[in-house]
Structure formats: C-alpha cells, structure tokens
CSV table of C-alpha atoms in Angstrom, one decimal:
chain,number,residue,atom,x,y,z
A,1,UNK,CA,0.0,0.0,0.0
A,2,UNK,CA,1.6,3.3,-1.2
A,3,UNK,CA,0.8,6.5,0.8
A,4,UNK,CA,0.3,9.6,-1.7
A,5,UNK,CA,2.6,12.3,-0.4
A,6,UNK,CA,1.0,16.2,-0.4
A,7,UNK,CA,2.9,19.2,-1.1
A,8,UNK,CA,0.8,21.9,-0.3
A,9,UNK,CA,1.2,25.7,-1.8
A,10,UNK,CA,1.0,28.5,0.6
A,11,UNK,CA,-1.4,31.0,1.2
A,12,UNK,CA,0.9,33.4,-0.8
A,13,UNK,CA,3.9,32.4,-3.2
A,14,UNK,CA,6.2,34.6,-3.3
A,15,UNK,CA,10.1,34.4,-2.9
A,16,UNK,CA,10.1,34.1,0.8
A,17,UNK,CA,8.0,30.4,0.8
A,18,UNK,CA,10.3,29.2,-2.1
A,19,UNK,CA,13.2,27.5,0.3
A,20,UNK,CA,10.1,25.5,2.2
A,21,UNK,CA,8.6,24.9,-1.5
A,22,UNK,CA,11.5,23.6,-2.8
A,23,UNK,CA,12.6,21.3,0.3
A,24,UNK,CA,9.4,19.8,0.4
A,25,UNK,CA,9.5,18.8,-3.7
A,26,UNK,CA,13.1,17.4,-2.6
A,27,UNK,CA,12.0,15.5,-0.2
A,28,UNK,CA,9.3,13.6,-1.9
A,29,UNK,CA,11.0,13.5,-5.4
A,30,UNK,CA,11.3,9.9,-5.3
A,31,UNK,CA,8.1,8.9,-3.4
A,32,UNK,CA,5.8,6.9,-5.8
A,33,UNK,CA,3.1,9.2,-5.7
A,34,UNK,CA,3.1,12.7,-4.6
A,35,UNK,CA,0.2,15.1,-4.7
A,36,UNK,CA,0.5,18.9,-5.0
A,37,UNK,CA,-2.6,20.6,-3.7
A,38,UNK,CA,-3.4,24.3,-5.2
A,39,UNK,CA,-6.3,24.7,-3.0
A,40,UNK,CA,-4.9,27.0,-0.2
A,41,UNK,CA,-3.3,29.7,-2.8
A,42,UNK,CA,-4.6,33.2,-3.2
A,43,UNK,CA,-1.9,35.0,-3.9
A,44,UNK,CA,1.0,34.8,-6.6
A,45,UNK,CA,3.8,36.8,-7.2
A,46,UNK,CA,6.1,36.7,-9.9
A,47,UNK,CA,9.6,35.9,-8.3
A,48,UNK,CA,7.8,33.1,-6.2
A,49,UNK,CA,5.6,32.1,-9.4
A,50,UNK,CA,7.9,31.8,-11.7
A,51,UNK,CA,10.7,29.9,-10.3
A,52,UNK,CA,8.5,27.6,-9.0
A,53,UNK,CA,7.0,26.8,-12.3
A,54,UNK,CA,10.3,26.2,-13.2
A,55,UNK,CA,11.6,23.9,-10.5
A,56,UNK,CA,7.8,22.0,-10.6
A,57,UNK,CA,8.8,21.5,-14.3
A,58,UNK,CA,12.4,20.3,-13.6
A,59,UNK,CA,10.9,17.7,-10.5
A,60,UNK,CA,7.5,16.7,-12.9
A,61,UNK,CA,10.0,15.6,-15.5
A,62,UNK,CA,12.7,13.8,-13.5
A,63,UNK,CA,9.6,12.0,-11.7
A,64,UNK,CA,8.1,10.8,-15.1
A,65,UNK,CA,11.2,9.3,-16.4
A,66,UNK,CA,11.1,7.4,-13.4
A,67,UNK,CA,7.7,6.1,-13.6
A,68,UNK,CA,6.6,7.9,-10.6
A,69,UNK,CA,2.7,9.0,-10.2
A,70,UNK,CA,2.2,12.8,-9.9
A,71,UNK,CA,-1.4,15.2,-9.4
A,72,UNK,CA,-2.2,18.5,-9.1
A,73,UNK,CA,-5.6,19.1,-7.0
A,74,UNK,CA,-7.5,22.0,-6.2
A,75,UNK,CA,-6.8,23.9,-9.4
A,76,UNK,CA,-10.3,26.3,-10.1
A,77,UNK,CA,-10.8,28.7,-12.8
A,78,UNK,CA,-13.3,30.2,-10.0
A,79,UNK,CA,-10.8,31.5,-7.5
A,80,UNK,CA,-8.7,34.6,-8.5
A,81,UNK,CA,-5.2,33.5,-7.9
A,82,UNK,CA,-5.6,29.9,-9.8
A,83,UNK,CA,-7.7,32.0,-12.8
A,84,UNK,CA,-4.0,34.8,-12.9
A,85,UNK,CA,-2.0,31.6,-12.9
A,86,UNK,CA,-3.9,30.4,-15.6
A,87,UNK,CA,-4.0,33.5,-17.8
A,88,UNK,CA,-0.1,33.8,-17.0
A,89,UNK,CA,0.5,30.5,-18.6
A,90,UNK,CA,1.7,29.0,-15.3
A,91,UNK,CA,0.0,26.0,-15.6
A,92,UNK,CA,1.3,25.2,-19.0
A,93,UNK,CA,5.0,26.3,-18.2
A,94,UNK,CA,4.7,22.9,-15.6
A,95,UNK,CA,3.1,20.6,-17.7
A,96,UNK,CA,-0.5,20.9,-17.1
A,97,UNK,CA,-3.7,21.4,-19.3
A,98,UNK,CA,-4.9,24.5,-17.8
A,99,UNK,CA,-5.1,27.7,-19.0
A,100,UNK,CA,-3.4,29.7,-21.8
A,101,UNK,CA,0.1,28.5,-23.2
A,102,UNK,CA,3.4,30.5,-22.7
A,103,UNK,CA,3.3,33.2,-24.6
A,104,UNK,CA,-0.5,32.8,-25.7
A,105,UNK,CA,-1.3,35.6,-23.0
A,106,UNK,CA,-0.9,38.9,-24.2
A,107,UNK,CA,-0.9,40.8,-21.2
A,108,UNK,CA,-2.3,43.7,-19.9
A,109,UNK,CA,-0.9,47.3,-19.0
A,110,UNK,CA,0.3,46.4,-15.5
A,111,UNK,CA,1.2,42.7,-16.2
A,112,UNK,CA,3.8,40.5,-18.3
A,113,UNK,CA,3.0,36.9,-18.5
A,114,UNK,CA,5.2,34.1,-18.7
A,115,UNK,CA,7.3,34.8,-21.4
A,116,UNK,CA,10.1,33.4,-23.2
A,117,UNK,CA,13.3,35.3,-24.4
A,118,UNK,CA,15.7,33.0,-27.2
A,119,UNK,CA,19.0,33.9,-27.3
A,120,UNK,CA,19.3,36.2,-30.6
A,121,UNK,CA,20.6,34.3,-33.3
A,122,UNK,CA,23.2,36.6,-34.5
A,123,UNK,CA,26.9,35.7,-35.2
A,124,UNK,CA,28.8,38.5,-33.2
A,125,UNK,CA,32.2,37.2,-35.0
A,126,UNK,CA,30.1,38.1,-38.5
A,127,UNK,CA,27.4,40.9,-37.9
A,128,UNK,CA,29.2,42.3,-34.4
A,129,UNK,CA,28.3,42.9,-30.9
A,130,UNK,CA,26.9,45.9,-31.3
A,131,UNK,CA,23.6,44.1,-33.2
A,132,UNK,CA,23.7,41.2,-30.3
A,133,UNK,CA,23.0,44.0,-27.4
A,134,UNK,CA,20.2,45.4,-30.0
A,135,UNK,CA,18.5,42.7,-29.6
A,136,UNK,CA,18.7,42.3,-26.1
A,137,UNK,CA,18.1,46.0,-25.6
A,138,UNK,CA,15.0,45.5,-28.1
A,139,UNK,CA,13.3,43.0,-25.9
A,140,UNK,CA,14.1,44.4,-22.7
A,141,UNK,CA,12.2,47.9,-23.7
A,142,UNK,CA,9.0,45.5,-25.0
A,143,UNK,CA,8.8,44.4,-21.4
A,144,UNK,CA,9.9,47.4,-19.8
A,145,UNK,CA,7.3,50.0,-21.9
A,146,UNK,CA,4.2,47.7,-20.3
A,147,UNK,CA,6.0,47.8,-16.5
A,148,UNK,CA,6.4,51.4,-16.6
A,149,UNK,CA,2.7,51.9,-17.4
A,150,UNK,CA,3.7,53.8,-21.1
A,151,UNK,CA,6.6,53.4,-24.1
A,152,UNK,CA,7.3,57.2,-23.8
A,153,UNK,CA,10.4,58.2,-22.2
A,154,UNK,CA,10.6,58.7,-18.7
A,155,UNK,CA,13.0,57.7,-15.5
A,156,UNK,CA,10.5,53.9,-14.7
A,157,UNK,CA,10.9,52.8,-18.7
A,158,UNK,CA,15.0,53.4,-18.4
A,159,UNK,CA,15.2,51.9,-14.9
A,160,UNK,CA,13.3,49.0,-15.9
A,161,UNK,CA,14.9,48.6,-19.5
A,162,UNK,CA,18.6,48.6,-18.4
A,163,UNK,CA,17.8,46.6,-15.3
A,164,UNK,CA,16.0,43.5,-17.7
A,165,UNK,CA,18.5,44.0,-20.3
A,166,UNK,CA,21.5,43.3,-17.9
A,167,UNK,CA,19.9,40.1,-16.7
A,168,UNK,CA,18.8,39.0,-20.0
A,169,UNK,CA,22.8,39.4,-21.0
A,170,UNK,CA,23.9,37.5,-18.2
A,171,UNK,CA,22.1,35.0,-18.5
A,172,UNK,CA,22.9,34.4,-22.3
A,173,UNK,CA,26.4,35.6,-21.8
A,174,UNK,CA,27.2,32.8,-19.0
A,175,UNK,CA,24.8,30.5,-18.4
A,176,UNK,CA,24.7,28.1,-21.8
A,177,UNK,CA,21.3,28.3,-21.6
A,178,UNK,CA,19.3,28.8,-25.1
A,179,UNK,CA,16.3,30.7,-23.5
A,180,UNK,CA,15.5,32.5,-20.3
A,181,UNK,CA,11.7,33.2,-18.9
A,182,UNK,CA,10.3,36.6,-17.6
A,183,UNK,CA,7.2,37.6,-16.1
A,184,UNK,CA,6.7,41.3,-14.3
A,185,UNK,CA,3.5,42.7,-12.5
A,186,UNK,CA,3.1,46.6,-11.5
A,187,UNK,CA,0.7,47.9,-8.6
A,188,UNK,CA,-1.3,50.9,-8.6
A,189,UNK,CA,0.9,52.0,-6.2
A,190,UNK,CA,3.9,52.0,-8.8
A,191,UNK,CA,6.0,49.3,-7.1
A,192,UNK,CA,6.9,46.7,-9.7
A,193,UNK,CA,8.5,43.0,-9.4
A,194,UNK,CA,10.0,41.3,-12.5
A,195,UNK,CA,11.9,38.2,-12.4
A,196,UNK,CA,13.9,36.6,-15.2
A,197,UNK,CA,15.3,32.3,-15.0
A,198,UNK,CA,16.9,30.0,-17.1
A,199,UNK,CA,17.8,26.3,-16.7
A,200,UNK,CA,21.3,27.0,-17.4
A,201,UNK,CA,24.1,25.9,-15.5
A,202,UNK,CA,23.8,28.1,-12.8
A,203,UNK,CA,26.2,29.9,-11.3
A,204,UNK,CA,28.5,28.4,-9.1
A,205,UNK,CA,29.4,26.7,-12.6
A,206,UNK,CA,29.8,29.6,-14.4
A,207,UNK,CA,32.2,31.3,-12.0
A,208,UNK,CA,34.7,27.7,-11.6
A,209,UNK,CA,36.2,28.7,-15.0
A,210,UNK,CA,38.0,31.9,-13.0
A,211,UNK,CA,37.6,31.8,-9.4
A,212,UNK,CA,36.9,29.2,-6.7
A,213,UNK,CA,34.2,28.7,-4.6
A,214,UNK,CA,33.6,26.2,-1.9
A,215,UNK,CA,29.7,26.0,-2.2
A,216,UNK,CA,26.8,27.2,-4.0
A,217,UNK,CA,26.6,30.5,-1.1
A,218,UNK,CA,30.2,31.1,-1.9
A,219,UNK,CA,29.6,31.9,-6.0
A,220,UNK,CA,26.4,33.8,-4.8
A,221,UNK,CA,28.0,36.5,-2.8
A,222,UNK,CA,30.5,36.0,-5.0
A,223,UNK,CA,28.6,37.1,-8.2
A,224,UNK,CA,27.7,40.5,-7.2
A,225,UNK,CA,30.8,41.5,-6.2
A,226,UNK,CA,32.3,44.2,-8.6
A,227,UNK,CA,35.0,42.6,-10.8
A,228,UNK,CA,34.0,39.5,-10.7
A,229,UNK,CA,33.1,36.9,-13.6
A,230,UNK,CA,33.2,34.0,-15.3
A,231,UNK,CA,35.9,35.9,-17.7
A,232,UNK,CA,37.9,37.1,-15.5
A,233,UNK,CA,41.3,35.4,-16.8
A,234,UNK,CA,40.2,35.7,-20.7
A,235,UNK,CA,42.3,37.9,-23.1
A,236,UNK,CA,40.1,40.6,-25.2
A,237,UNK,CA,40.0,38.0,-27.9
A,238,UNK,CA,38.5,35.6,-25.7
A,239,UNK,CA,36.2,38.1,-23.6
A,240,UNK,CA,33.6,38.3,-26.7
A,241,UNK,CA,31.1,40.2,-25.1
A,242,UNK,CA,33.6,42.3,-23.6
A,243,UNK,CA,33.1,41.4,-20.0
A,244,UNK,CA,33.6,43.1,-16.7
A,245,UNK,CA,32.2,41.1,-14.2
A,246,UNK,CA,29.9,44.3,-13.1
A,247,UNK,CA,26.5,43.1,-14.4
A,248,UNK,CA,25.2,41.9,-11.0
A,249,UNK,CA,26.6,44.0,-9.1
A,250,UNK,CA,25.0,47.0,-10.6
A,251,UNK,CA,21.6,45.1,-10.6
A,252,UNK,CA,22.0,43.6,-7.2
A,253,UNK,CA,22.6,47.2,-5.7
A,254,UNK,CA,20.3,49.2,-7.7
A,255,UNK,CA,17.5,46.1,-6.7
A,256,UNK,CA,18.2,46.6,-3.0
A,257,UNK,CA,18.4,50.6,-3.1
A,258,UNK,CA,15.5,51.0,-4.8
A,259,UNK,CA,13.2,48.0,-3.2
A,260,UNK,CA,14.6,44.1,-3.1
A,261,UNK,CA,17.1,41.4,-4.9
A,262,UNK,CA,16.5,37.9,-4.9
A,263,UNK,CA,19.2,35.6,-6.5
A,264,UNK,CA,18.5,31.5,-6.8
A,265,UNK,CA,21.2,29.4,-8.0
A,266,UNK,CA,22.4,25.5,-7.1
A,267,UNK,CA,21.6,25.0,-3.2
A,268,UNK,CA,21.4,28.8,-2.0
A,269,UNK,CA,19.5,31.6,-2.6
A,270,UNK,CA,20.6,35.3,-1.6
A,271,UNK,CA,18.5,38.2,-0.7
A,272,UNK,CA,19.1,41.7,-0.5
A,273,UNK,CA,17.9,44.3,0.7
A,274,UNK,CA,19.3,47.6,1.4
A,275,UNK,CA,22.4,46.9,3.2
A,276,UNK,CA,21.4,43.6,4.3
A,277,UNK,CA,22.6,40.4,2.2
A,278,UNK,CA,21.0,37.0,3.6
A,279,UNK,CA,21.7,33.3,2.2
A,280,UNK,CA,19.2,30.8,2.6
A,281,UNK,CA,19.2,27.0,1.6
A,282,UNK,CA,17.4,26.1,-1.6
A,283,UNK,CA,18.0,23.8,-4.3
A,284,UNK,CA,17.2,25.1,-7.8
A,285,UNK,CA,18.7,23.9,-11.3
A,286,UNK,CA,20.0,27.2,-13.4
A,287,UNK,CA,19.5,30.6,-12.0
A,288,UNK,CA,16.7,33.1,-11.2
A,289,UNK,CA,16.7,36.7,-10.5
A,290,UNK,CA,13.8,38.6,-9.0
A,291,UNK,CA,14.1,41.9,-8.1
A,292,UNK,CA,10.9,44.5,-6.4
A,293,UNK,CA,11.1,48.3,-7.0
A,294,UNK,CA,9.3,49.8,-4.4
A,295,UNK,CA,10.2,53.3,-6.2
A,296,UNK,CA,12.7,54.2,-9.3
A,297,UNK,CA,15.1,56.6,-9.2
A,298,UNK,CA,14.6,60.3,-10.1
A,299,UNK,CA,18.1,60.0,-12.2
A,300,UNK,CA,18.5,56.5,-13.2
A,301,UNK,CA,22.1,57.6,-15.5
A,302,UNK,CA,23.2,59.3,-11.9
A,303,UNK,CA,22.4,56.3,-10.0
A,304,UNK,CA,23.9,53.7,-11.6
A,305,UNK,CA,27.5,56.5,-12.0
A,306,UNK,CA,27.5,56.3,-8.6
A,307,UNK,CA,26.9,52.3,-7.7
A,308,UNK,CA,29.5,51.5,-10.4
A,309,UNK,CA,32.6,54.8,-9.3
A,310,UNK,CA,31.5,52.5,-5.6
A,311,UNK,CA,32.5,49.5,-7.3
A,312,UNK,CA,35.2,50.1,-9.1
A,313,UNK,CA,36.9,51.7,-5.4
A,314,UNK,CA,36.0,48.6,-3.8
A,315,UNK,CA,37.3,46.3,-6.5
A,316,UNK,CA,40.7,48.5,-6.6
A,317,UNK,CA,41.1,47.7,-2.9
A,318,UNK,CA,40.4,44.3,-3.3
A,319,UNK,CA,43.2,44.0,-6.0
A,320,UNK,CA,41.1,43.6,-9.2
A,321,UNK,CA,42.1,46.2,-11.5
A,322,UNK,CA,39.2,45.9,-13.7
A,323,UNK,CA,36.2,49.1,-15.0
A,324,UNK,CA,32.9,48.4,-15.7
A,325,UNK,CA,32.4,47.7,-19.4
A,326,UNK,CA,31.4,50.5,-21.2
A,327,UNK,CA,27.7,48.5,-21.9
A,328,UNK,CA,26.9,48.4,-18.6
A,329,UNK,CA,26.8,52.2,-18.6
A,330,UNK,CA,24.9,52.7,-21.0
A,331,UNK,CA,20.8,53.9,-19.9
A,332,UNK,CA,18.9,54.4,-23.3
C-alpha cells in the first residue's frame, strides 16, 4: 500500500515560501506518488511564481522518467489567484492542461505573462556585438514600456529597460542556456517585481572557470561583487562580449536601493535588501533573479554613476584592476 505524499502551496507564493517549497518537492522527489494541492493559494507573485513553475517542471519531468505518479488538486478557474496563474500560462510552463500557453497571454498594462526570451541568433564574429546587445536592448524595452505603465520616455521605462536587459545578457552571456523566462507585475501604487530564470548551469558553474568557490553560497556572494566573472582570466580576444564582471553587481545594488534582490542558483538563494545580504538553503537547477522596485530613481544615469565609481573603489582595494564595461553604462 503506497501512501500519496502532499505538497501543499502557501497562502501566498512569493520568494520568501520558495526555500520551504523547494525542500518539500526534494523531499518527496522519489516517493511513488506525490500530490500537489493548489487549494490554499490566493496569492501569486512573480519571483515566487515563476521559479516555482520552473523547479515543478524540472521535478515533474525527472519523476516521469522514473515512472513515478504525480497530481495536481485544487486547481479552479473560480478562484482569482488559480484564474491569474492560468492566464499567466503557469500552468502550462509545468506541464499541465490548464489555462493559456506560454506566450499565448498577451498581457495587460500592469502585467507580463510568462514569457520566453531566445537567445538572438546573430553571429557577433560576423554581424558584431553591437547588433547582439540590440537585440537584447529590443526585448528588454517591450517588457519594460508595459511595466512602466507607457513606451514614452521617462526615469520607470529606463530603470526597468537597463535593469532586464543586464539580466537578460547575463544569462545568455554565461549561463549556456538557449532561452531565459520573464514575467513582471506593476501595482497601482507603482512598485513593480520582475523576475527573469533560465535552466542554465547556474552559477557556481559559471564562476569555476576563474575563481573558486567552496559551495553554491560562496559563488552567490561572489557574483555581485564588482569585478568578478566568469571571464575574468580571458584575453580581449577571448572576452567576446567584452566582459567586466559588473553586471550583478550594478543590478543587485540598484535592486536593493531601490526596493529588493533575490538571487537562486544551485543549493542557495541570496537576498538583499538595502544593506542587508541573507543566504538561505534552496536547491534550484539554473538561475533566477527577481528583483521588487518599491520606487525608481529620479536619475536613473546618476544612480547607476554612482553604484558603479563604488564598485570600481571597492574592487581596486580588493586587487582587481578591472572598470565596468562601457555596456553596462549605457541607460537608453
């Protein structure tokens, strides 16, 4: 006789019930059946959302090849939170028949679904860098224009479009991955989360190429230092996309000045905010990156002069004689 295991979702999902989330689908990944019960949710939010869609997708899939019994219960159309998830695409991006498809969902003018970015499929050896970040920058301002409430130019739209195009590159500039997934929501009080995964090879990998680090809470705090990455060691013909190991740095402290930073990778997750930099346990394959405005800058070009002169100081003193690329200055 097999007892059916129950994972049961909180109350709210969002990126403070993701370590208990994820322990919990750990724990019974190899029961023979295991039951996840929707029923209590009534509220979703997109850094909790989306990377548990992804780690439900990476735990339905390694329990299938193993012949292992799965359900999802208490799924309604009739209760507001399951009905969002199901206009989001949520559903789908896990494996189930409810709902709208990612990318089927077109949105709204405070909302971006689940969405998924491809790498651009340009050769930067033939048609240069310059149309790769283009692309990037392209994409970024789509999502950016519906999260600052209006495409016209203003401080939100720049904030929001550098801070999604510096993920975006990250992630397709270290992780191996071939796609990364967004979703954003804005409030009518004008704070706004986004968050931004791939299924890459996180980052603790990504980081053993230059510099070592003991465990998965190591390469996190390690990865938003300034002056640190992956290409660290690389000669300019190497260091294609001309590197400087600032990316998330700049976002992590602009995230946690301006609102919250959440950073998932491997067996640890790292939140910031303000001064205050926390590790957690977790256990997520690639790497996610949510991040809360709870207001934007007046000068977003100012801000981010004065986070990355900071950096720079700090990664003088700590003997890496490195500047931050002249992309990751750039506000458009």
């Amino acid at each position: 006789m097999f007892i059916i295991m129950i994972v049961k979702l909180p109350v709210t999902l969002d990126r403070d019930r993701l370590p208990r989330l994820f322990g919990e689908l750990d724990a019974t990944r190899d029961q023979q059946e295991v039951t996840v019960d929707f029923a209590p949710l009534r509220f979703s939010l997109p850094t909790g959302m989306l990377a548990l869609g992804s780690k439900l997708r990476e735990w339905v899939a390694y329990r299938k090849q193993r012949n292992l019994f799965s359900y999802a219960l208490g799924i309604s159309g009739a209760r507001q939170a399951h009905s969002y998830l199901m206009h989001l695409g949520f559903f789908h991006f896990i494996g189930l028949e409810a709902g709208l498809d990612v990318g089927e969902a077109r949105g709204s003018r405070s909302y971006v679904p689940i969405t998924r970015i491809v790498r651009p499929d340009i050769d930067i050896g033939r048609q240069g860098l310059e149309d790769w970040y283009t692309a990037i920058e392209t994409e970024a301002r789509r999502v950016a224009g519906i999260l600052a409430g209006s495409f016209d130019d203003s401080q939100p739209l720049r904030t929001y479009t550098y801070s999604i195009r510096e993920v975006i590159r990250n992630v397709f500039e270290h992780s191996q991955a071939a796609e990364c997934y967004i979703c954003g929501q804005r409030w009518n009080n004008g704070q706004v989360e986004i968050a931004i995964l791939d299924e890459g090879i996180g980052i603790a990998r990504t980081l053993s190429e230059s510099h070592g680090a003991a465990t998965d809470a190591d390469a996190l705090l390690m990865a938003v230092r300034p002056g640190v990455s992956r290409t660290s060691n690389y000669d300019r013909e190497q260091n294609i996309y001309d590197n400087s190991g600032f990316g998330l740095y700049v976002m992590s402290e602009l995230a946690a000045n301006f609102g919250w930073f959440a950073l998932g990778s491997g067996d640890a997750l790292l939140f910031g905010y303000q001064q205050q930099r926390t590790v957690s346990d977790a256990s997520f394959r690639g790497t996610f990156f949510g991040m809360k405005f709870l207001s934007t800058p007046a000068n977003i070009r100012s801000v981010l002069d004065d986070i990355i002169a900071a950096g720079e100081e700090d990664a003088q003193q700590a003997g890496i004689r490195v500047r931050a690329s002249g992309r990751s200055r750039i506000v458009q």
